[in-house]
Every structure is written in structure tokens, then in C-alpha cells.
PDB file of C-alpha atoms and ligand atoms in Angstrom:
ATOM      1  CA  MET H   1      -8.901   2.916 -17.500  1.00  0.00           C
ATOM      2  CA  THR H   2      -6.470  -0.341 -18.170  1.00  0.00           C
ATOM      3  CA  ASP H   3      -7.881  -3.200 -18.648  1.00  0.00           C
ATOM      4  CA  ALA H   4      -4.959  -5.413 -20.195  1.00  0.00           C
ATOM      5  CA  PRO H   5      -2.458  -5.814 -17.520  1.00  0.00           C
ATOM      6  CA  ARG H   6       1.341  -5.236 -17.277  1.00  0.00           C
ATOM      7  CA  SER H   7       3.432  -7.444 -17.543  1.00  0.00           C
ATOM      8  CA  ALA H   8       5.757  -8.833 -15.495  1.00  0.00           C
ATOM      9  CA  PRO H   9       8.768  -6.792 -14.745  1.00  0.00           C
ATOM     10  CA  PRO H  10      12.134  -7.224 -15.417  1.00  0.00           C
ATOM     11  CA  GLU H  11      14.320  -8.350 -12.598  1.00  0.00           C
ATOM     12  CA  GLU H  12      16.684  -5.633 -12.041  1.00  0.00           C
ATOM     13  CA  PRO H  13      18.602  -4.202  -9.346  1.00  0.00           C
ATOM     14  CA  ARG H  14      17.217  -1.427  -7.260  1.00  0.00           C
ATOM     15  CA  PRO H  15      18.023   2.187  -5.675  1.00  0.00           C
ATOM     16  CA  SER H  16      17.338   0.476  -2.723  1.00  0.00           C
ATOM     17  CA  GLY H  17      19.712  -1.277  -0.639  1.00  0.00           C
ATOM     18  CA  VAL H  18      17.152  -3.855   0.086  1.00  0.00           C
ATOM     19  CA  THR H  19      18.518  -7.310   1.191  1.00  0.00           C
ATOM     20  CA  HIS H  20      16.941 -10.572   0.829  1.00  0.00           C
ATOM     21  CA  GLN H  21      14.382  -9.229  -1.749  1.00  0.00           C
ATOM     22  CA  LEU H  22      12.175 -11.893  -2.404  1.00  0.00           C
ATOM     23  CA  PRO H  23      10.217 -11.491  -5.759  1.00  0.00           C
ATOM     24  CA  PRO H  24       6.571  -9.608  -5.472  1.00  0.00           C
ATOM     25  CA  GLY H  25       4.112 -11.651  -6.363  1.00  0.00           C
ATOM     26  CA  VAL H  26       1.550 -12.808  -3.445  1.00  0.00           C
ATOM     27  CA  ILE H  27      -0.524 -15.630  -3.887  1.00  0.00           C
ATOM     28  CA  VAL H  28      -2.916 -15.933  -0.344  1.00  0.00           C
ATOM     29  CA  ASN H  29      -4.314 -18.872   0.269  1.00  0.00           C
ATOM     30  CA  GLY H  30      -7.518 -19.767   2.623  1.00  0.00           C
ATOM     31  CA  LEU H  31      -6.384 -17.066   5.400  1.00  0.00           C
ATOM     32  CA  ARG H  32      -8.289 -16.742   8.850  1.00  0.00           C
ATOM     33  CA  ALA H  33      -7.920 -13.506  10.579  1.00  0.00           C
ATOM     34  CA  ALA H  34     -10.244 -13.244  14.174  1.00  0.00           C
ATOM     35  CA  TYR H  35      -9.639 -10.467  16.408  1.00  0.00           C
ATOM     36  CA  GLY H  36     -10.356 -12.126  19.388  1.00  0.00           C
ATOM     37  CA  ARG H  37     -13.409 -14.256  19.015  1.00  0.00           C
ATOM     38  CA  ILE H  38     -14.556 -12.538  16.308  1.00  0.00           C
ATOM     39  CA  GLU H  39     -13.517 -13.760  13.335  1.00  0.00           C
ATOM     40  CA  VAL H  40     -13.041 -10.980  10.458  1.00  0.00           C
ATOM     41  CA  LEU H  41     -11.464 -13.194   7.920  1.00  0.00           C
ATOM     42  CA  HIS H  42     -13.096 -16.007   6.580  1.00  0.00           C
ATOM     43  CA  GLY H  43     -10.699 -17.803   3.979  1.00  0.00           C
ATOM     44  CA  VAL H  44      -8.864 -15.352   1.884  1.00  0.00           C
ATOM     45  CA  ASP H  45      -8.015 -16.492  -1.422  1.00  0.00           C
ATOM     46  CA  LEU H  46      -6.152 -13.839  -3.861  1.00  0.00           C
ATOM     47  CA  GLU H  47      -2.956 -13.653  -6.212  1.00  0.00           C
ATOM     48  CA  VAL H  48      -1.628 -10.850  -6.933  1.00  0.00           C
ATOM     49  CA  PRO H  49       1.003 -11.264 -10.070  1.00  0.00           C
ATOM     50  CA  PRO H  50       4.225  -9.940  -9.933  1.00  0.00           C
ATOM     51  CA  GLY H  51       4.467  -6.498 -12.094  1.00  0.00           C
ATOM     52  CA  SER H  52       1.209  -5.763 -11.062  1.00  0.00           C
ATOM     53  CA  VAL H  53      -1.281  -2.577  -9.444  1.00  0.00           C
ATOM     54  CA  PHE H  54      -4.155  -4.738  -7.642  1.00  0.00           C
ATOM     55  CA  CYS H  55      -7.132  -3.385  -6.483  1.00  0.00           C
ATOM     56  CA  LEU H  56      -9.164  -4.247  -3.465  1.00  0.00           C
ATOM     57  CA  LEU H  57     -12.417  -2.750  -3.617  1.00  0.00           C
ATOM     58  CA  GLY H  58     -15.237  -3.978  -1.183  1.00  0.00           C
ATOM     59  CA  PRO H  59     -17.348  -1.819   1.358  1.00  0.00           C
ATOM     60  CA  ASN H  60     -17.164  -0.984   4.958  1.00  0.00           C
ATOM     61  CA  GLY H  61     -16.181  -3.541   6.759  1.00  0.00           C
ATOM     62  CA  ALA H  62     -15.708  -6.218   5.084  1.00  0.00           C
ATOM     63  CA  GLY H  63     -11.833  -6.724   6.325  1.00  0.00           C
ATOM     64  CA  LYS H  64      -9.450  -4.953   3.579  1.00  0.00           C
ATOM     65  CA  SER H  65      -7.359  -3.510   6.043  1.00  0.00           C
ATOM     66  CA  THR H  66      -7.186  -7.021   8.056  1.00  0.00           C
ATOM     67  CA  LEU H  67      -6.199  -8.232   4.815  1.00  0.00           C
ATOM     68  CA  LEU H  68      -3.580  -6.065   4.731  1.00  0.00           C
ATOM     69  CA  LYS H  69      -2.575  -6.710   8.289  1.00  0.00           C
ATOM     70  CA  ALA H  70      -2.080 -10.375   8.050  1.00  0.00           C
ATOM     71  CA  MET H  71      -0.082 -10.091   5.140  1.00  0.00           C
ATOM     72  CA  SER H  72       2.376  -7.089   6.615  1.00  0.00           C
ATOM     73  CA  GLY H  73       2.229  -9.179   9.770  1.00  0.00           C
ATOM     74  CA  ARG H  74       0.782  -6.535  12.229  1.00  0.00           C
ATOM     75  CA  LEU H  75      -1.952  -9.605  13.045  1.00  0.00           C
ATOM     76  CA  ARG H  76      -1.434 -13.239  13.342  1.00  0.00           C
ATOM     77  CA  PRO H  77      -4.086 -15.135  11.168  1.00  0.00           C
ATOM     78  CA  THR H  78      -5.560 -18.480  12.356  1.00  0.00           C
ATOM     79  CA  ALA H  79      -5.553 -19.913   8.772  1.00  0.00           C
ATOM     80  CA  GLY H  80      -4.089 -20.495   5.832  1.00  0.00           C
ATOM     81  CA  SER H  81      -0.833 -18.595   4.459  1.00  0.00           C
ATOM     82  CA  VAL H  82       0.454 -15.810   2.750  1.00  0.00           C
ATOM     83  CA  LEU H  83       3.522 -16.496  -0.148  1.00  0.00           C
ATOM     84  CA  VAL H  84       5.908 -13.874  -1.028  1.00  0.00           C
ATOM     85  CA  GLY H  85       7.545 -14.741  -3.713  1.00  0.00           C
ATOM     86  CA  GLY H  86       6.938 -17.947  -4.032  1.00  0.00           C
ATOM     87  CA  GLY H  87       7.574 -18.178   0.327  1.00  0.00           C
ATOM     88  CA  PRO H  88       5.915 -18.713   2.587  1.00  0.00           C
ATOM     89  CA  ILE H  89       5.656 -15.253   5.414  1.00  0.00           C
ATOM     90  CA  GLY H  90       4.275 -17.264   8.182  1.00  0.00           C
ATOM     91  CA  ARG H  91       5.257 -15.805  11.488  1.00  0.00           C
ATOM     92  CA  THR H  92       7.981 -13.306   9.945  1.00  0.00           C
ATOM     93  CA  SER H  93       8.690  -9.996  11.923  1.00  0.00           C
ATOM     94  CA  THR H  94       7.800  -7.099  10.406  1.00  0.00           C
ATOM     95  CA  GLU H  95      11.160  -5.457  10.391  1.00  0.00           C
ATOM     96  CA  LYS H  96      11.909  -8.964   9.071  1.00  0.00           C
ATOM     97  CA  LEU H  97      10.211  -8.179   5.757  1.00  0.00           C
ATOM     98  CA  ALA H  98      10.893  -4.485   4.992  1.00  0.00           C
ATOM     99  CA  ARG H  99      14.255  -5.416   4.706  1.00  0.00           C
ATOM    100  CA  ALA H 100      12.895  -8.568   2.351  1.00  0.00           C
ATOM    101  CA  GLY H 101      10.974  -5.460   0.565  1.00  0.00           C
ATOM    102  CA  MET H 102       7.736  -5.240   1.763  1.00  0.00           C
ATOM    103  CA  CYS H 103       6.246  -2.054   2.142  1.00  0.00           C
ATOM    104  CA  ALA H 104       3.405  -1.404   3.819  1.00  0.00           C
ATOM    105  CA  ILE H 105       1.521   1.941   4.601  1.00  0.00           C
ATOM    106  CA  PRO H 106      -1.377   1.824   7.134  1.00  0.00           C
ATOM    107  CA  GLU H 107      -4.966   3.984   6.814  1.00  0.00           C
ATOM    108  CA  GLY H 108      -4.892   6.840   8.861  1.00  0.00           C
ATOM    109  CA  ARG H 109      -1.216   8.681   7.357  1.00  0.00           C
ATOM    110  CA  GLY H 110       0.995   6.066   8.692  1.00  0.00           C
ATOM    111  CA  VAL H 111       3.284   8.611   9.810  1.00  0.00           C
ATOM    112  CA  PHE H 112       5.010  10.468  12.816  1.00  0.00           C
ATOM    113  CA  PRO H 113       3.555  13.146  13.958  1.00  0.00           C
ATOM    114  CA  ASN H 114       5.797  13.929  16.478  1.00  0.00           C
ATOM    115  CA  LEU H 115       8.345  14.470  14.174  1.00  0.00           C
ATOM    116  CA  THR H 116       9.196  16.958  11.672  1.00  0.00           C
ATOM    117  CA  VAL H 117       8.768  16.109   7.597  1.00  0.00           C
ATOM    118  CA  ARG H 118      12.725  15.969   7.251  1.00  0.00           C
ATOM    119  CA  GLU H 119      13.393  13.486  11.058  1.00  0.00           C
ATOM    120  CA  ASN H 120      10.058  11.834   8.737  1.00  0.00           C
ATOM    121  CA  LEU H 121      12.336  11.091   5.984  1.00  0.00           C
ATOM    122  CA  SER H 122      15.579  10.551   7.332  1.00  0.00           C
ATOM    123  CA  ILE H 123      13.872   8.103  10.016  1.00  0.00           C
ATOM    124  CA  TRP H 124      13.231   6.073   6.832  1.00  0.00           C
ATOM    125  CA  THR H 125      16.859   5.639   5.656  1.00  0.00           C
ATOM    126  CA  TYR H 126      17.820   3.851   8.577  1.00  0.00           C
ATOM    127  CA  ARG H 127      18.318   0.909   6.490  1.00  0.00           C
ATOM    128  CA  GLY H 128      20.639   2.633   4.407  1.00  0.00           C
ATOM    129  CA  GLY H 129      21.632   2.771   0.730  1.00  0.00           C
ATOM    130  CA  THR H 130      20.480   6.533   0.180  1.00  0.00           C
ATOM    131  CA  SER H 131      21.252   9.997   1.823  1.00  0.00           C
ATOM    132  CA  LEU H 132      18.445  11.695   3.126  1.00  0.00           C
ATOM    133  CA  LYS H 133      19.778  14.446   0.926  1.00  0.00           C
ATOM    134  CA  GLU H 134      19.192  12.299  -1.870  1.00  0.00           C
ATOM    135  CA  VAL H 135      15.644  10.900  -0.325  1.00  0.00           C
ATOM    136  CA  GLU H 136      14.451  14.927   0.138  1.00  0.00           C
ATOM    137  CA  GLU H 137      15.644  15.464  -3.683  1.00  0.00           C
ATOM    138  CA  ARG H 138      13.420  12.314  -3.992  1.00  0.00           C
ATOM    139  CA  THR H 139      10.762  13.017  -2.985  1.00  0.00           C
ATOM    140  CA  TYR H 140      10.230  17.351  -3.270  1.00  0.00           C
ATOM    141  CA  ALA H 141      10.574  16.454  -6.839  1.00  0.00           C
ATOM    142  CA  ALA H 142       7.453  14.621  -6.268  1.00  0.00           C
ATOM    143  CA  PHE H 143       5.501  16.604  -3.815  1.00  0.00           C
ATOM    144  CA  PRO H 144       6.926  20.536  -3.622  1.00  0.00           C
ATOM    145  CA  ARG H 145       4.475  21.703  -1.123  1.00  0.00           C
ATOM    146  CA  LEU H 146       7.147  19.049   1.592  1.00  0.00           C
ATOM    147  CA  ARG H 147       9.404  21.342   0.533  1.00  0.00           C
ATOM    148  CA  GLU H 148       8.151  24.041   2.036  1.00  0.00           C
ATOM    149  CA  ARG H 149       6.535  22.223   5.136  1.00  0.00           C
ATOM    150  CA  ARG H 150      10.165  20.529   5.837  1.00  0.00           C
ATOM    151  CA  SER H 151      10.120  21.296   9.294  1.00  0.00           C
ATOM    152  CA  GLN H 152       6.356  21.305  10.254  1.00  0.00           C
ATOM    153  CA  LEU H 153       5.584  18.886  12.915  1.00  0.00           C
ATOM    154  CA  ALA H 154       3.932  16.261  10.467  1.00  0.00           C
ATOM    155  CA  GLY H 155       0.374  16.184  12.735  1.00  0.00           C
ATOM    156  CA  THR H 156      -0.025  19.155  11.911  1.00  0.00           C
ATOM    157  CA  LEU H 157       0.394  18.888   8.214  1.00  0.00           C
ATOM    158  CA  SER H 158      -2.861  18.638   6.300  1.00  0.00           C
ATOM    159  CA  GLY H 159      -3.908  15.239   5.335  1.00  0.00           C
ATOM    160  CA  GLY H 160      -3.574  15.324   2.008  1.00  0.00           C
ATOM    161  CA  GLU H 161       0.028  16.628   2.854  1.00  0.00           C
ATOM    162  CA  GLN H 162      -0.076  13.680   5.841  1.00  0.00           C
ATOM    163  CA  GLN H 163      -0.409  11.228   3.300  1.00  0.00           C
ATOM    164  CA  MET H 164       1.896  12.820   0.824  1.00  0.00           C
ATOM    165  CA  LEU H 165       4.899  12.358   3.114  1.00  0.00           C
ATOM    166  CA  ALA H 166       3.227   9.001   4.272  1.00  0.00           C
ATOM    167  CA  ILE H 167       4.003   7.797   0.776  1.00  0.00           C
ATOM    168  CA  SER H 168       6.813   9.273   0.350  1.00  0.00           C
ATOM    169  CA  ARG H 169       8.153   5.852   2.358  1.00  0.00           C
ATOM    170  CA  ALA H 170       7.559   4.650  -0.858  1.00  0.00           C
ATOM    171  CA  LEU H 171      10.281   6.691  -2.744  1.00  0.00           C
ATOM    172  CA  VAL H 172      12.641   6.217   0.146  1.00  0.00           C
ATOM    173  CA  THR H 173      12.327   2.639   0.529  1.00  0.00           C
ATOM    174  CA  MET H 174      11.021   1.385  -2.711  1.00  0.00           C
ATOM    175  CA  PRO H 175      10.255  -1.803  -1.344  1.00  0.00           C
ATOM    176  CA  ARG H 176       9.574  -4.857  -4.492  1.00  0.00           C
ATOM    177  CA  LEU H 177       5.783  -5.404  -3.120  1.00  0.00           C
ATOM    178  CA  LEU H 178       4.147  -2.177  -1.523  1.00  0.00           C
ATOM    179  CA  LEU H 179       0.347  -2.593   0.685  1.00  0.00           C
ATOM    180  CA  LEU H 180      -1.059   0.813   0.269  1.00  0.00           C
ATOM    181  CA  ASP H 181      -4.088   0.642   2.433  1.00  0.00           C
ATOM    182  CA  GLU H 182      -7.021   3.445   1.863  1.00  0.00           C
ATOM    183  CA  LEU H 183      -4.707   6.403   0.200  1.00  0.00           C
ATOM    184  CA  SER H 184      -7.522   8.095  -0.952  1.00  0.00           C
ATOM    185  CA  MET H 185      -9.245   8.642   2.324  1.00  0.00           C
ATOM    186  CA  GLY H 186     -11.436  12.016   3.060  1.00  0.00           C
ATOM    187  CA  LEU H 187      -8.524  13.635   0.170  1.00  0.00           C
ATOM    188  CA  ALA H 188      -9.212  16.670  -2.720  1.00  0.00           C
ATOM    189  CA  PRO H 189      -9.524  14.238  -5.743  1.00  0.00           C
ATOM    190  CA  LEU H 190      -6.750  17.036  -7.174  1.00  0.00           C
ATOM    191  CA  ILE H 191      -4.508  14.953  -4.529  1.00  0.00           C
ATOM    192  CA  VAL H 192      -5.686  11.182  -4.928  1.00  0.00           C
ATOM    193  CA  ASP H 193      -5.180  11.872  -8.631  1.00  0.00           C
ATOM    194  CA  GLN H 194      -1.277  13.017  -7.819  1.00  0.00           C
ATOM    195  CA  LEU H 195      -0.516  10.327  -5.155  1.00  0.00           C
ATOM    196  CA  TYR H 196      -2.056   8.118  -8.264  1.00  0.00           C
ATOM    197  CA  ASP H 197      -0.166   9.289  -9.905  1.00  0.00           C
ATOM    198  CA  LEU H 198       3.476   8.568  -8.118  1.00  0.00           C
ATOM    199  CA  VAL H 199       2.174   5.150  -7.776  1.00  0.00           C
ATOM    200  CA  GLY H 200       1.390   5.082 -11.117  1.00  0.00           C
ATOM    201  CA  THR H 201       5.253   5.772 -11.846  1.00  0.00           C
ATOM    202  CA  LEU H 202       6.543   3.171  -9.027  1.00  0.00           C
ATOM    203  CA  ALA H 203       4.703   0.389 -10.578  1.00  0.00           C
ATOM    204  CA  SER H 204       6.224   1.829 -14.129  1.00  0.00           C
ATOM    205  CA  ASP H 205       9.479   0.946 -12.410  1.00  0.00           C
ATOM    206  CA  GLY H 206       8.417  -2.618 -11.325  1.00  0.00           C
ATOM    207  CA  MET H 207       6.753  -2.614  -7.769  1.00  0.00           C
ATOM    208  CA  THR H 208       4.173  -4.944  -7.661  1.00  0.00           C
ATOM    209  CA  VAL H 209       1.550  -3.063  -5.581  1.00  0.00           C
ATOM    210  CA  LEU H 210      -1.648  -4.467  -4.002  1.00  0.00           C
ATOM    211  CA  LEU H 211      -3.934  -1.084  -3.379  1.00  0.00           C
ATOM    212  CA  VAL H 212      -7.592  -0.729  -1.021  1.00  0.00           C
ATOM    213  CA  GLU H 213     -10.372   1.654  -1.602  1.00  0.00           C
ATOM    214  CA  GLN H 214     -13.275   1.620  -0.267  1.00  0.00           C
ATOM    215  CA  PHE H 215     -15.120   3.335  -3.352  1.00  0.00           C
ATOM    216  CA  VAL H 216     -14.195   3.335  -6.874  1.00  0.00           C
ATOM    217  CA  THR H 217     -11.556   6.330  -7.874  1.00  0.00           C
ATOM    218  CA  THR H 218      -8.622   6.852  -9.874  1.00  0.00           C
ATOM    219  CA  ALA H 219      -6.832   3.652  -8.797  1.00  0.00           C
ATOM    220  CA  LEU H 220      -8.666   1.673 -11.036  1.00  0.00           C
ATOM    221  CA  ASP H 221      -6.344   4.095 -13.600  1.00  0.00           C
ATOM    222  CA  VAL H 222      -3.887   2.220 -12.707  1.00  0.00           C
ATOM    223  CA  ALA H 223      -4.860  -0.560 -11.644  1.00  0.00           C
ATOM    224  CA  SER H 224      -3.790  -3.760 -13.741  1.00  0.00           C
ATOM    225  CA  HIS H 225      -6.126  -6.322 -11.472  1.00  0.00           C
ATOM    226  CA  ALA H 226      -8.728  -5.803  -9.303  1.00  0.00           C
ATOM    227  CA  ALA H 227     -11.069  -8.083  -6.792  1.00  0.00           C
ATOM    228  CA  ILE H 228     -14.102  -7.319  -4.652  1.00  0.00           C
ATOM    229  CA  MET H 229     -13.751  -8.093  -0.787  1.00  0.00           C
ATOM    230  CA  VAL H 230     -16.493  -8.832   0.722  1.00  0.00           C
ATOM    231  CA  HIS H 231     -17.677  -9.740   4.302  1.00  0.00           C
ATOM    232  CA  GLY H 232     -14.020 -11.500   4.422  1.00  0.00           C
ATOM    233  CA  ARG H 233     -13.797 -13.411   1.565  1.00  0.00           C
ATOM    234  CA  ILE H 234     -13.132 -12.453  -2.312  1.00  0.00           C
ATOM    235  CA  ASP H 235     -16.262 -11.926  -4.311  1.00  0.00           C
ATOM    236  CA  ARG H 236     -14.741 -11.590  -7.377  1.00  0.00           C
ATOM    237  CA  VAL H 237     -12.087 -10.906  -9.342  1.00  0.00           C
ATOM    238  CA  GLY H 238     -11.011  -9.048 -12.689  1.00  0.00           C
ATOM    239  CA  THR H 239      -9.880  -6.096 -14.710  1.00  0.00           C
ATOM    240  CA  PRO H 240      -9.964  -2.763 -12.829  1.00  0.00           C
ATOM    241  CA  ARG H 241     -13.535  -1.420 -15.019  1.00  0.00           C
ATOM    242  CA  GLN H 242     -15.026  -4.995 -14.673  1.00  0.00           C
ATOM    243  CA  MET H 243     -14.514  -4.487 -11.121  1.00  0.00           C
ATOM    244  CA  ALA H 244     -15.823  -0.591 -10.843  1.00  0.00           C
ATOM    245  CA  ASP H 245     -18.884  -1.802 -12.498  1.00  0.00           C
ATOM    246  CA  ALA H 246     -19.008  -4.553  -9.923  1.00  0.00           C
ATOM    247  CA  ALA H 247     -18.850  -2.434  -7.861  1.00  0.00           C
ATOM    248  CA  PHE H 248     -21.376   0.165  -8.584  1.00  0.00           C
ATOM    249  CA  GLY H 249     -24.419  -3.210  -8.741  1.00  0.00           C
ATOM    250  CA  ALA H 250     -22.815  -5.183  -5.769  1.00  0.00           C
ATOM    251  CA  TYR H 251     -22.685  -2.269  -3.414  1.00  0.00           C
ATOM    252  CA  LEU H 252     -22.868   1.096  -4.932  1.00  0.00           C
ATOM    253  CA  SER H 253     -26.149   2.029  -6.058  1.00  0.00           C
TER     254      SER H 253
HETATM  255  P1  ATP T 301     -12.866  -0.217   5.878  1.00  0.00           P
HETATM  256  O1  ATP T 301     -13.422  -0.136   3.878  1.00  0.00           O
HETATM  257  O2  ATP T 301     -14.256   0.450   6.265  1.00  0.00           O
HETATM  258  O3  ATP T 301     -11.972   0.540   6.505  1.00  0.00           O
HETATM  259  P2  ATP T 301     -12.689  -2.863   5.882  1.00  0.00           P
HETATM  260  O4  ATP T 301     -12.873  -3.093   4.380  1.00  0.00           O
HETATM  261  O5  ATP T 301     -10.411  -2.093   5.929  1.00  0.00           O
HETATM  262  O6  ATP T 301     -13.174  -1.605   5.583  1.00  0.00           O
HETATM  263  P3  ATP T 301     -11.489  -3.872   8.389  1.00  0.00           P
HETATM  264  O7  ATP T 301     -11.474  -2.538   8.679  1.00  0.00           O
HETATM  265  O8  ATP T 301     -10.385  -4.870   8.207  1.00  0.00           O
HETATM  266  O9  ATP T 301     -12.044  -4.012   7.455  1.00  0.00           O
HETATM  267  O10 ATP T 301     -12.431  -4.503   9.266  1.00  0.00           O
HETATM  268  C1  ATP T 301     -13.653  -5.553   9.387  1.00  0.00           C
HETATM  269  C2  ATP T 301     -14.323  -5.396  10.351  1.00  0.00           C
HETATM  270  O11 ATP T 301     -13.003  -6.346  11.477  1.00  0.00           O
HETATM  271  C3  ATP T 301     -15.186  -4.888  10.806  1.00  0.00           C
HETATM  272  O12 ATP T 301     -16.033  -5.751  11.398  1.00  0.00           O
HETATM  273  C4  ATP T 301     -14.732  -3.807  11.926  1.00  0.00           C
HETATM  274  O13 ATP T 301     -15.159  -4.010  13.350  1.00  0.00           O
HETATM  275  C5  ATP T 301     -13.571  -5.192  12.635  1.00  0.00           C
HETATM  276  N1  ATP T 301     -11.902  -4.396  13.708  1.00  0.00           N
HETATM  277  C6  ATP T 301     -11.727  -3.805  12.635  1.00  0.00           C
HETATM  278  N2  ATP T 301     -10.093  -3.969  13.271  1.00  0.00           N
HETATM  279  C7  ATP T 301     -10.514  -4.594  14.139  1.00  0.00           C
HETATM  280  C8  ATP T 301      -9.513  -4.524  16.299  1.00  0.00           C
HETATM  281  N3  ATP T 301      -8.139  -3.893  15.606  1.00  0.00           N
HETATM  282  N4  ATP T 301     -10.306  -5.290  16.635  1.00  0.00           N
HETATM  283  C9  ATP T 301     -11.587  -5.539  16.502  1.00  0.00           C
HETATM  284  N5  ATP T 301     -12.430  -6.191  15.773  1.00  0.00           N
HETATM  285  C10 ATP T 301     -12.030  -4.868  14.405  1.00  0.00           C
END
């Protein structure tokens, strides 16, 4: 487990062809969001330093996924702000955020189920800069199993294979800020380790990662920072080890 925060990455050109790049640190201030009349985020304050792997833990229904939705433009906050690289994202569309270097991989895979593995990869190359051949090579090197399954419909892959494909989007688009929702959900520990190995590799290339997990998992081995969210607020922030211990005390015991 890594307790020491990673240092900020050097500002190097990314191999992604991403335009209008933003520095990837995130500051969330007093963020509130609701579904209809029911408020779920009650004023979230959070700082994700550039170059960090930030693990957000919390029990069922704490609002973790809602926070990622609000940060990635899929849910409009009712109050507060999200600053990415010092600039407010306000009403920025998900498309613009993607062009600015943000990639959000939602809970429940985030793949196109009616397209094959290869077709999914080809869709992610739409912003240009990388050929499908190159993308396939990169993806299959990380996940050899996807090579064998390249002509299979994504919806018929196993849960672990779908999650491998989902996270391959980050390999294809090389975002500067990656938001990951419950990568480990329902998966065998070995596959979770493999997925988080890749997250560690992406982070060591300078990507900032904010990831959400309900339980204490391998995620904390690659994390440099952690926090616990409870009832729509950040309850505490600390090192991954401190937050693992606190999670056991607060809601896992
Ligand atoms: P989990 O770890 O179980 O995924 P979470 O911390 O990610 O939980 P959210 O999914 O953000 O929590 O849900 C927070 C609250 O908002 C829950 O009470 C949930 O029922 C509610 N909620 C989530 N999505 C919607 C929606 N689309 N419409 C109405 N309520 C929703």
C-alpha cells in the first residue's frame, strides 16, 4: 500500500491527439445535486491533486456515482462548482469534456453491447490521432483475452472481460483525467488486480485518476490519496491506509 502521495507528473505531450488539454487536477466546492426533489449530494468538497490516484470509498447510496456523474457533465449540479485544471466545467457538455481530456467510465461497464470488441475499440478512435491497428495492439497487449474475443459482441463477454474492454477506452484515448466507477464490481480478485495494475501504469504515465469503490480493494494499493464519502458528503480524507482503517471502523465492520 502506498501512503506517500505521488508527485505531480511532468507536463509532456500526450500521445492521444486530444485537443484543448486541461491540467488534470480537480477541485470540487460545495457541490449539490439532486434527482428530482431528492437531494443526494449535500455540499461535496474535494480536491484531487494533479497526477494523483484518488480513491473515494463509501457505503451503498453515499452518492459516489452521483458525484462522478455531476463531475462528468451527466448530471447538472444544483449548487457548487467543479474546477478542472483551475477552470470551471459549469455546463460543459460531456463531449467537450472528453475533448478537454476527461474520460469517465461509468459503473456497469460502459461498452456498446451490440458491437464487437473490435468495433468498440474502433469507436473510441473517432477523435483521431491513433489508428485502430495501434489501439488493438495496445489493448491486446494489456488484455490478451480480448484478442481471442475480438469478434464477439461486447454484451456477451463475461463481466471481467467487459470491464477490461471498458477500461481499454482509457488506453485508446489517453485522457488526462480518468473517472472510474466501481471497476471491481462483481469481479474475481485476480481480474480486479489485473485491472488496477493497468490503472497504476496509466497513473505512472501522468494520468490523474479519481476512482470510486464501495469496498476496500486493490484500488488502495495503487492509490496515492483516499477519502470516505457518507450521506452525500466527504466524511474524511487521508492516506489510503488511514481510509482503509476508517472504512472498517465506519461501515464495513
Ligand atoms: P453504490 O456504492 O451502491 O453504487 P453510490 O455511493 O454510488 O452507491 P449513488 O449511486 O450515487 O450512490 O446513489 C446515491 C443516492 O441517489 C441513492 O439513494 C440512490 O438511490 C439515488 N439515485 C441514484 N441514481 C438515481 C436516479 N437516477 N434517480 C433517482 N435516484 C437515484
